[in-house]
Coordinates of C-alpha atoms in Angstrom, one line a residue:
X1 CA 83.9 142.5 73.7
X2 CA 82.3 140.0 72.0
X3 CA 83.5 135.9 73.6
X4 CA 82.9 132.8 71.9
X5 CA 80.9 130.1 74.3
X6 CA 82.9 127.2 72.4
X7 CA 86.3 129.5 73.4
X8 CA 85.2 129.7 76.8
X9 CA 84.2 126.1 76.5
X10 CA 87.6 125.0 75.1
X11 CA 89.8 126.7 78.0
X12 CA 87.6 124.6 80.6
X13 CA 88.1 121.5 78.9
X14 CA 91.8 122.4 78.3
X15 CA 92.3 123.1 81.9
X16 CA 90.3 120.7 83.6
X17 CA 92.2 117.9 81.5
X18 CA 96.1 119.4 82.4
X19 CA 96.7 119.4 78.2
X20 CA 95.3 119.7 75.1
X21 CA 95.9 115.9 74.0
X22 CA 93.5 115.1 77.3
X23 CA 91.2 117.8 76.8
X24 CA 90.9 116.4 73.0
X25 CA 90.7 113.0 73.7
X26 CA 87.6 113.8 76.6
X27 CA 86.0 116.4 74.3
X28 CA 86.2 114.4 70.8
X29 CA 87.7 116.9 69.6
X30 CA 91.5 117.8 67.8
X31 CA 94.2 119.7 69.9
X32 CA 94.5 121.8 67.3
X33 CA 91.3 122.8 67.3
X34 CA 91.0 123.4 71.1
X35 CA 94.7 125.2 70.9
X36 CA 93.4 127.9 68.3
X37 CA 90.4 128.6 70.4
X38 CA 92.3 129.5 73.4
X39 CA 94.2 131.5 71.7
X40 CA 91.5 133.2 70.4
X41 CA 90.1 133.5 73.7
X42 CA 93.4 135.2 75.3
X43 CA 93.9 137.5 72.1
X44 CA 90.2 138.5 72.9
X45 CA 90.9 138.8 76.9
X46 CA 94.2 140.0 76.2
X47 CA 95.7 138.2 78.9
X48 CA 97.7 135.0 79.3
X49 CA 95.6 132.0 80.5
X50 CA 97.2 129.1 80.1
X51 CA 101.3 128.7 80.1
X52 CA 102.5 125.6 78.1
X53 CA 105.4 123.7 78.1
X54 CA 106.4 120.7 76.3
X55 CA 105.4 118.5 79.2
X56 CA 102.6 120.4 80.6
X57 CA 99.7 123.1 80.5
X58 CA 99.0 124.9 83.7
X59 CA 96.0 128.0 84.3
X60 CA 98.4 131.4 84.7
X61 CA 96.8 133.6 88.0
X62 CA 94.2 135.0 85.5
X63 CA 93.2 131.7 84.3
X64 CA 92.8 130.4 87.4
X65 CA 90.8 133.0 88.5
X66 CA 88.7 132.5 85.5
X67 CA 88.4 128.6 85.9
X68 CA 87.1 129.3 89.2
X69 CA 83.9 131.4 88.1
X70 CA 83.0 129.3 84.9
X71 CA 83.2 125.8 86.9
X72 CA 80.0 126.1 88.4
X73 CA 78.9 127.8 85.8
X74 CA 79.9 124.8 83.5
X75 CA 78.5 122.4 85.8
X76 CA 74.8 123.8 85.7
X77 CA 74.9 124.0 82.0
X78 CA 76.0 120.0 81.9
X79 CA 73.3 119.4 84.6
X80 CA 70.5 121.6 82.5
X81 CA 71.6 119.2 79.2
X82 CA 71.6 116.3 81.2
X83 CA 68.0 116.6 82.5
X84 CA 66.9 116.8 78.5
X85 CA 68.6 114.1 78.2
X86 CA 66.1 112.3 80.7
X87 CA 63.1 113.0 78.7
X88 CA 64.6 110.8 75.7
X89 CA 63.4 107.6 75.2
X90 CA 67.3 105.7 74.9
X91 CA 69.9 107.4 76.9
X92 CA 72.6 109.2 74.6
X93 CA 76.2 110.2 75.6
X94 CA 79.2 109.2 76.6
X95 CA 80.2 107.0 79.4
X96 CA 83.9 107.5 80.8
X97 CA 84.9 104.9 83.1
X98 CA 88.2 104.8 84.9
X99 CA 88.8 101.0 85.8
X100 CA 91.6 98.7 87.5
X101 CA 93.3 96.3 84.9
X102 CA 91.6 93.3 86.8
X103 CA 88.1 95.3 86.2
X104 CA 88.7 95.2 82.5
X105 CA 90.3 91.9 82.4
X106 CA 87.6 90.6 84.9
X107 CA 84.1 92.3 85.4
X108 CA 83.3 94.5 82.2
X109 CA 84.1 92.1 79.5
X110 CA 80.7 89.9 80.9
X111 CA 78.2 93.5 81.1
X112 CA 80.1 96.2 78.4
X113 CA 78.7 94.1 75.2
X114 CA 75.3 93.4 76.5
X115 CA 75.2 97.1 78.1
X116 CA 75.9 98.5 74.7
X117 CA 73.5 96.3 73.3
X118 CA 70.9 97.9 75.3
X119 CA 71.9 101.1 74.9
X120 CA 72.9 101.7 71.6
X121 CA 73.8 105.8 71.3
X122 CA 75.9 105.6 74.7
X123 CA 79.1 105.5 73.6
X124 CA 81.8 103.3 76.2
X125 CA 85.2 104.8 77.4
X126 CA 87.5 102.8 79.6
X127 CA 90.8 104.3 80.7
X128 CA 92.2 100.9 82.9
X129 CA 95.3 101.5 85.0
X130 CA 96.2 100.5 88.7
X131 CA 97.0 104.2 89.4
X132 CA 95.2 105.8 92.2
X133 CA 92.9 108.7 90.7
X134 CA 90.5 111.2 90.9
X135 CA 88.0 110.1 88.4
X136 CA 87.1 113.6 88.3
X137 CA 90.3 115.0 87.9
X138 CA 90.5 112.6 84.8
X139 CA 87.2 113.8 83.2
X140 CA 85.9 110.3 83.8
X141 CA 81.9 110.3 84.7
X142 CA 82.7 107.1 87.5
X143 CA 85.4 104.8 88.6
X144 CA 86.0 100.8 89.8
X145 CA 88.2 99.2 92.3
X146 CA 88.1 97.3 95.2
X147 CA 87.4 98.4 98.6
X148 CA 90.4 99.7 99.5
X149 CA 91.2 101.4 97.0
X150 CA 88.0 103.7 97.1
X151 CA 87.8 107.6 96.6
X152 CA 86.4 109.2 99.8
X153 CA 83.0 110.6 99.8
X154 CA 81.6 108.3 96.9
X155 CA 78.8 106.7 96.6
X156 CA 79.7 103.3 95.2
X157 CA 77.7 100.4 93.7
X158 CA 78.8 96.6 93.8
X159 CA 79.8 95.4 90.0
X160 CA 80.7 91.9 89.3
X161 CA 81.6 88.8 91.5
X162 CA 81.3 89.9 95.2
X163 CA 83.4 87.0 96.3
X164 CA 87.3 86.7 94.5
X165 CA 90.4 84.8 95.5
X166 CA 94.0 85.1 95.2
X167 CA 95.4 81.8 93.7
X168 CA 99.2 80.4 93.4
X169 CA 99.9 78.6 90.4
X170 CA 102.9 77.0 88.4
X171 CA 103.7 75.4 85.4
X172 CA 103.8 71.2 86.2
X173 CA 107.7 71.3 84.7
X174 CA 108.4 73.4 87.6
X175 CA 106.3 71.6 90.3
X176 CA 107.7 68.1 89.0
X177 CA 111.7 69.8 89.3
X178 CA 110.9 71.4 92.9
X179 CA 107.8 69.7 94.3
X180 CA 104.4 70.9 95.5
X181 CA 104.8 73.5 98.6
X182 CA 102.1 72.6 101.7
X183 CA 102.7 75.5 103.4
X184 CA 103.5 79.6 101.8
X185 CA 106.7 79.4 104.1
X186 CA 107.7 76.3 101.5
X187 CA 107.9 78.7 98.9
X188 CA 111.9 78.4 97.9
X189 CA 113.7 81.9 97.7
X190 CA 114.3 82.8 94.6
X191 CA 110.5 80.5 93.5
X192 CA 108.2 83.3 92.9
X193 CA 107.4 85.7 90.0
X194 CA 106.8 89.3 91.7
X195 CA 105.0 92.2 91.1
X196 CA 105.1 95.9 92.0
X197 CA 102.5 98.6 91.7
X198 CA 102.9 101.6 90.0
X199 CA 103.5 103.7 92.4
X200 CA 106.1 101.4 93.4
X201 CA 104.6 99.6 96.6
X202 CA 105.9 96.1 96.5
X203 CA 102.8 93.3 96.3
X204 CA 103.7 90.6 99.1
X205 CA 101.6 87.6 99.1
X206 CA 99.1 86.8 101.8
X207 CA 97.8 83.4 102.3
X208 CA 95.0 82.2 105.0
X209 CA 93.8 78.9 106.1
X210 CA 91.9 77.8 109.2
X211 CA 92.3 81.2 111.3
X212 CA 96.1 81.1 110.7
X213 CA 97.3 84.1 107.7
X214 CA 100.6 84.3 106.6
X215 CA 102.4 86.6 104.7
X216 CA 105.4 86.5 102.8
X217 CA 107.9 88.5 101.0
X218 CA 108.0 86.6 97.4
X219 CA 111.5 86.9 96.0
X220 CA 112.6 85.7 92.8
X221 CA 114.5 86.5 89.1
X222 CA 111.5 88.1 87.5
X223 CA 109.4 91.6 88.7
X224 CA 106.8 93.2 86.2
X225 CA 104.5 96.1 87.3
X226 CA 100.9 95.7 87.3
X227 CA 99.5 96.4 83.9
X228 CA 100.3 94.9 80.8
X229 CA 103.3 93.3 82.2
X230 CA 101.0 90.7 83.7
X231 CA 101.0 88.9 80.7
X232 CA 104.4 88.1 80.5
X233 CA 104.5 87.6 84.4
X234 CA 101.8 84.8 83.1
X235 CA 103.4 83.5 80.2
X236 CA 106.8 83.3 82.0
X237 CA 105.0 81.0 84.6
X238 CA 103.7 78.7 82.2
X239 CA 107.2 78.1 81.0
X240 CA 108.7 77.2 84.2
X241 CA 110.3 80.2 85.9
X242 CA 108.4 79.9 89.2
X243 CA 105.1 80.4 91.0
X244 CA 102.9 83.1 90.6
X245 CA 100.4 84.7 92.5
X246 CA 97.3 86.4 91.3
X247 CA 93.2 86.7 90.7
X248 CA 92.0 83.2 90.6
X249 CA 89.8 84.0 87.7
X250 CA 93.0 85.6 85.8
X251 CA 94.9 82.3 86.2
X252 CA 91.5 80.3 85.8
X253 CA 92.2 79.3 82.0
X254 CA 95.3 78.5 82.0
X255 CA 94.9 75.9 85.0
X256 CA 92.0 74.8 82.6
X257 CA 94.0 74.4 79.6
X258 CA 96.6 72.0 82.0
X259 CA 99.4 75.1 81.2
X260 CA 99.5 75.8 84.9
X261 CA 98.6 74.0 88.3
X262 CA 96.9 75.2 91.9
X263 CA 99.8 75.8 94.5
X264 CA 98.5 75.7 97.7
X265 CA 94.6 76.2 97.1
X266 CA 93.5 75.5 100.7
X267 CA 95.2 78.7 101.7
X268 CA 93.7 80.8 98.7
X269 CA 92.7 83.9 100.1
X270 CA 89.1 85.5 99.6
X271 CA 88.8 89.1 99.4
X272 CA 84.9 91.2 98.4
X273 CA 84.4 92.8 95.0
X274 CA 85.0 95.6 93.3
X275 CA 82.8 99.0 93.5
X276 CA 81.7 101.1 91.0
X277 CA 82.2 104.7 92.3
X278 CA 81.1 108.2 91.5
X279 CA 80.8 111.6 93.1
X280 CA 77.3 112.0 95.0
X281 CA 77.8 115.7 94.7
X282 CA 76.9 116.4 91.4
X283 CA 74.3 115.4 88.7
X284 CA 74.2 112.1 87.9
X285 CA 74.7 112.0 84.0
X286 CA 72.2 109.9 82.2
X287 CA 74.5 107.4 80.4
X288 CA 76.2 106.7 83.9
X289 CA 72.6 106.9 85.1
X290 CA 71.8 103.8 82.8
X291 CA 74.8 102.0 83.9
X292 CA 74.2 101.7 87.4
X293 CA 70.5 100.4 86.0
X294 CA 71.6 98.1 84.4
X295 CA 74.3 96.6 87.0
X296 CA 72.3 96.3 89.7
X297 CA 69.5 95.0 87.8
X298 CA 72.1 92.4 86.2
X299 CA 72.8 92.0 89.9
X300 CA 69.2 91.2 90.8
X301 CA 68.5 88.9 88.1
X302 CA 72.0 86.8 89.1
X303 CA 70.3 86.8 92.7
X304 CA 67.0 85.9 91.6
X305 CA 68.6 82.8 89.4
X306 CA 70.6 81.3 92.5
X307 CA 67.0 81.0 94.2

């Protein structure tokens, strides 16, 4: 029985991923593509080894079973192709990074372009979403979020600002109708713009100032979900509907531009970093490889300048 390794090769990719749209979009490949070779592969085999549906692609029994041999099998032929890669003089590849939307907003737009620069045959994926996820699972080579929000058993590297705040703001037509709060119990019901994640989990706003911390429950007319629907959370502030309540440096140029004012900025809570985090259990592929490099020597060089 004669197999195709690309067959074998598109069955991993298509069950690792949970779909051939994924499994496309990870492999540079085209469904299509990837959907006749797995038939091929189960005409060959004669057995079923992947049921599909509209919404989803799940390993049968026998494709499970055969998932389970070719994994390892898989991950020593990356691992082999990998260390090649180490004896080239640039790094080549690609780079699949599965961020939070502040990361992308935030941290990568100040390292991607010079990264890339550097490294001209990586090529840069970046999946954002507040989601929690295994970056594995998602056939992403690392991950970044903040602390608490950390896979277990990963190795993670501090990227970007190690020190953030949260920050009120509002637009000055709404301070000058309803006055500027001293104190987060101030804030009016009915005053605040609200988010949610998207796993549902309600975001409640915590302010601290001299030992004392206060958290409240914001209420108001307006709830977006964390994602793109900040922007109109944002924009919706600037023309007057209320306070709202987010990453200092998100709200930074708007309070710059005069479109929106500090509310309550001695009792703008700090809060550390966010990580970049990957799996120490496996070969550490060389265009994430370069990455980390290159952060923590950005990191180094930022040190080295505040001296």
């Amino acid at each position: 029985m004669k197999i195709e390794l690309g067959d074998l090769s598109a069955f991993v990719a298509v069950a690792r991923a949970g779909g051939f749209r994924e499994a496309a979009r990870v492999t540079d490949g085209s469904a299509s593509g990837l959907s006749e070779a797995v038939r091929r592969l189960e005409a060959r085999l004669g057995v079923r080894l992947l049921n599909r549906t509209t919404r989803s692609v799940v390993p049968t029994e026998a494709g499970n079973s055969l998932l389970a041999r070719l994994d390892p099998v898989w991950s020593e032929i990356d691992s082999a192709l990998d260390v090649v890669n180490g004896f080239r003089d640039t790094p080549t590849g690609t780079l699949r990074l599965n961020v939070s939307m502040s990361a992308a907003r935030l941290v990568l737009p100040s390292i991607v372009p010079a990264f890339l620069a550097r490294y001209p045959e990586i090529r840069l994926e970046v999946v954002a979403e507040e989601s929690f996820v295994d970056v594995l699972a998602a056939g992403c080579d690392a991950g970044i979020r903040y602390e608490e929000r950390l896979e277990q058993d990963m190795i993670a590297v501090p990227i970007g600002p190690r020190i953030q705040r949260m920050a009120a703001a509002a637009s000055p037509a709404w301070l000058a109708r309803h006055g500027m709060p001293a104190h987060p119990r101030e804030l009016a019901p009915g005053a605040c713009i609200r988010a949610r994640f998207a796993s549902g989990a309600m975001i409640h706003w915590t302010f601290e100032r001299g030992g004392e911390t206060v958290t409240i429950e914001p209420n108001g007319q307006l709830l977006v979900q964390v994602g793109g629907a900040l922007d109109l959370a944002i924009d919706s502030a600037v023309q007057g509907l209320g306070v709202i309540y987010l990453f200092e440096d998100w709200l930074a140029p708007y309070v710059e531009r005069g479109l929106l004012q500090p509310v309550l900025q001695p009792w703008w809570p700090q809060f550390s970093g966010p990580y970049l985090y990957y799996s120490g259990r496996r070969l550490v592929p060389a265009p994430l490889r370069a990455f980390i490099d290159f952060i923590r020597n950005d990191a180094a060089a930022a040190v080295l300048s505040q001296n």
